Coordinates of N, CA and C in Angstrom, one line a residue:
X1049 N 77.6 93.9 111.5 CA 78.4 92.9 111.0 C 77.9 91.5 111.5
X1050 N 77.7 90.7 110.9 CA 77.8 89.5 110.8 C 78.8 88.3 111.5
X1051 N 79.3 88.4 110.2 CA 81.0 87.4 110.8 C 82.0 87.9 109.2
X1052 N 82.9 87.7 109.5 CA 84.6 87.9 108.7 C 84.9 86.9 108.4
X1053 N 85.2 86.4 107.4 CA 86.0 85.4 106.9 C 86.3 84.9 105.7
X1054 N 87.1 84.4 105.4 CA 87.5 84.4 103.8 C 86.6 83.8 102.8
X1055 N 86.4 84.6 101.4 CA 85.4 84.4 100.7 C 86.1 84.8 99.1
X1056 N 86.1 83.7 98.0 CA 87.0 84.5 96.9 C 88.2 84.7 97.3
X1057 N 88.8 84.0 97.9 CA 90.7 84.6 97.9 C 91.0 85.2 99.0
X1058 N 89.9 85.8 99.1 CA 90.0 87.1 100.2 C 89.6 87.2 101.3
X1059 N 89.5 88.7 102.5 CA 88.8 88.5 103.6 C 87.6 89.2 103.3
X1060 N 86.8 88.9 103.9 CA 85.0 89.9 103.5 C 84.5 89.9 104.9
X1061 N 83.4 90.9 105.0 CA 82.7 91.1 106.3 C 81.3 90.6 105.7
X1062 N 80.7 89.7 106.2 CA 79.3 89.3 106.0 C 78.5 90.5 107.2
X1063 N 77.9 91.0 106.1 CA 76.8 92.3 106.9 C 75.2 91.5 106.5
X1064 N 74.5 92.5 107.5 CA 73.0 92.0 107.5 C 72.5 93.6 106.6
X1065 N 72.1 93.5 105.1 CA 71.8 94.8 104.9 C 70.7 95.8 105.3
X1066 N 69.8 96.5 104.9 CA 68.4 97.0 105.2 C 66.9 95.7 104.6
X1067 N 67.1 95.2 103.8 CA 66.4 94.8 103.3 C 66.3 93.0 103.9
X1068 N 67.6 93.3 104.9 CA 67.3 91.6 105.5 C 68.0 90.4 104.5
X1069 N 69.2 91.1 103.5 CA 70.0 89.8 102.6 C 70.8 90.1 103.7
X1070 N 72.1 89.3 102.9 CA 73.8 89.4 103.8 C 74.6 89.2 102.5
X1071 N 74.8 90.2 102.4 CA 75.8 90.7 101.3 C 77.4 90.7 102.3
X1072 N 78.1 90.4 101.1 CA 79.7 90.8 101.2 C 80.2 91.7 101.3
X1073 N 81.5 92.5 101.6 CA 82.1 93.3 101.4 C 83.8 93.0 101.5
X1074 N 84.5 93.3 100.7 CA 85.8 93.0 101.0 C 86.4 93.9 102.5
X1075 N 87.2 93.1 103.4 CA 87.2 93.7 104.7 C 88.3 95.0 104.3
X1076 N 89.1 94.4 103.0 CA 90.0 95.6 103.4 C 89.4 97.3 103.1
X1077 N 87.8 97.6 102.5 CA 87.2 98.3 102.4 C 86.3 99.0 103.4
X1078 N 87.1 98.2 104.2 CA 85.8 98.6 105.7 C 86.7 99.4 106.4
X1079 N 86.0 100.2 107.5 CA 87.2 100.6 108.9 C 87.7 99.6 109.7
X1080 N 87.1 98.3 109.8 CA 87.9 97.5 110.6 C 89.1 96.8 110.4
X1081 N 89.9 97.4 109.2 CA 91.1 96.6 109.0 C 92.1 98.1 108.7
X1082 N 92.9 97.6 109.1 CA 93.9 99.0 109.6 C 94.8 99.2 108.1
X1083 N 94.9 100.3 107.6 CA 95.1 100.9 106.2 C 97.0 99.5 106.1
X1084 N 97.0 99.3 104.7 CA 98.5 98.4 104.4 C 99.0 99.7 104.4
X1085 N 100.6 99.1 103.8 CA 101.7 100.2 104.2 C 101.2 101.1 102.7
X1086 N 100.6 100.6 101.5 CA 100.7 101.4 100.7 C 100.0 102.5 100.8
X1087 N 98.4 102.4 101.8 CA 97.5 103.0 101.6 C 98.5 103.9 102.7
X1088 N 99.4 104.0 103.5 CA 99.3 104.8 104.9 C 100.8 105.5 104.4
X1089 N 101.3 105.2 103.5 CA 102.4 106.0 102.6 C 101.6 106.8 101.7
X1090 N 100.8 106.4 100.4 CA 100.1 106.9 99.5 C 99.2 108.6 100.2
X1091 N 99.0 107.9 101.6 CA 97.8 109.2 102.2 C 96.7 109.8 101.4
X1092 N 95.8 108.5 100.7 CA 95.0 109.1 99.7 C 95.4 109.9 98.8
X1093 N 96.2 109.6 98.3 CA 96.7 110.5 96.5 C 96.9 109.7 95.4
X1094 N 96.9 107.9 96.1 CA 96.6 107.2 94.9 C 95.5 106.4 95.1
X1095 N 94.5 106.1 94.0 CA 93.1 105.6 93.9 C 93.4 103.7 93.6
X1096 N 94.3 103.6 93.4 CA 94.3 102.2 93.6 C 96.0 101.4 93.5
X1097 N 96.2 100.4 94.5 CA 97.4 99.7 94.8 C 97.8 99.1 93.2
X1098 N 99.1 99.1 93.2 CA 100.1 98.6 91.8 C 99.2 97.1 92.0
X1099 N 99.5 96.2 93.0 CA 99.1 95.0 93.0 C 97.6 95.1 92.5
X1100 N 96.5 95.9 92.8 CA 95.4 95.3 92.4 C 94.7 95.9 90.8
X1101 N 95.8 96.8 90.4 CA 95.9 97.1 89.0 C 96.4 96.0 88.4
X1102 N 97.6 95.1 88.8 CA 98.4 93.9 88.4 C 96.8 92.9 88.1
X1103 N 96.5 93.3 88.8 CA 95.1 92.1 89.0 C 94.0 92.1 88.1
X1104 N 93.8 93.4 87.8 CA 93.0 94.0 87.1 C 93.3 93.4 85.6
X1105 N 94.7 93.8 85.2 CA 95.2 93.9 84.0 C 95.2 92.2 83.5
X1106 N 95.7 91.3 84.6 CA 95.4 90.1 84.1 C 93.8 89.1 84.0
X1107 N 93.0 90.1 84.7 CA 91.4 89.7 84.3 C 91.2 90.0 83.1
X1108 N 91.5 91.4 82.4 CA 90.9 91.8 81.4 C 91.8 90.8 80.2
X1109 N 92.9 90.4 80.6 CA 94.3 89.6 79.5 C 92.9 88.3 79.3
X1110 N 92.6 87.7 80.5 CA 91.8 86.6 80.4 C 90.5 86.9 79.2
X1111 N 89.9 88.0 80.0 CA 88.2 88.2 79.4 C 88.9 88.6 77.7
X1112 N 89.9 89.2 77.5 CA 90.0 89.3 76.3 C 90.4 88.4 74.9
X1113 N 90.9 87.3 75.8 CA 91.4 86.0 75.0 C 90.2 85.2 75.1
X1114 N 89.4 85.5 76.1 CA 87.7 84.5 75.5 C 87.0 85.0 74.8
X1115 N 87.4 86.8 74.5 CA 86.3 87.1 73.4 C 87.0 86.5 72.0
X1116 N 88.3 87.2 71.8 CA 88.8 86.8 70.6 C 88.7 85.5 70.5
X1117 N 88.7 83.9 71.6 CA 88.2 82.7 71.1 C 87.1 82.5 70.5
X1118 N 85.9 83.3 70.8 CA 84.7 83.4 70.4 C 84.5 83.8 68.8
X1119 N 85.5 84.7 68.4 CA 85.1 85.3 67.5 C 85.9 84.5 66.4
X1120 N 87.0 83.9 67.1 CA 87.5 83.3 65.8 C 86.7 81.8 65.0

């Protein structure tokens, strides 16, 4: 690891990879950040948090109102 720190909204771990770049990673995907209440209730039986479905759903709201701008 690198350094930690907010990048996009978020927290990320700046890593050194094999190849000598420094790629991102969101921290909450790493071992160094201790599971939220959802993940440590859930106990791996659900694949992804209501919030980042919420999040999901309104990217795609966006990307789909710039295709349909496009086409009209």
């Amino acid at each position: 690891m690198i350094s930690r720190s907010p990048h996009w909204g978020e927290d990320r771990v700046i890593y050194r990879a094999a190849d000598g770049t420094l790629p991102t990673i969101a921290a909450a995907m790493t071992d160094m950040e201790q599971p939220d209440a959802f993940r440590r209730v859930a106990a791996g039986r659900a694949a992804f948090r209501t919030a980042d479905l919420l999040a999901l759903l309104t990217l795609l709201d966006r990307i789909s109102a710039l295709v349909e701008a496009e086409d009209a």
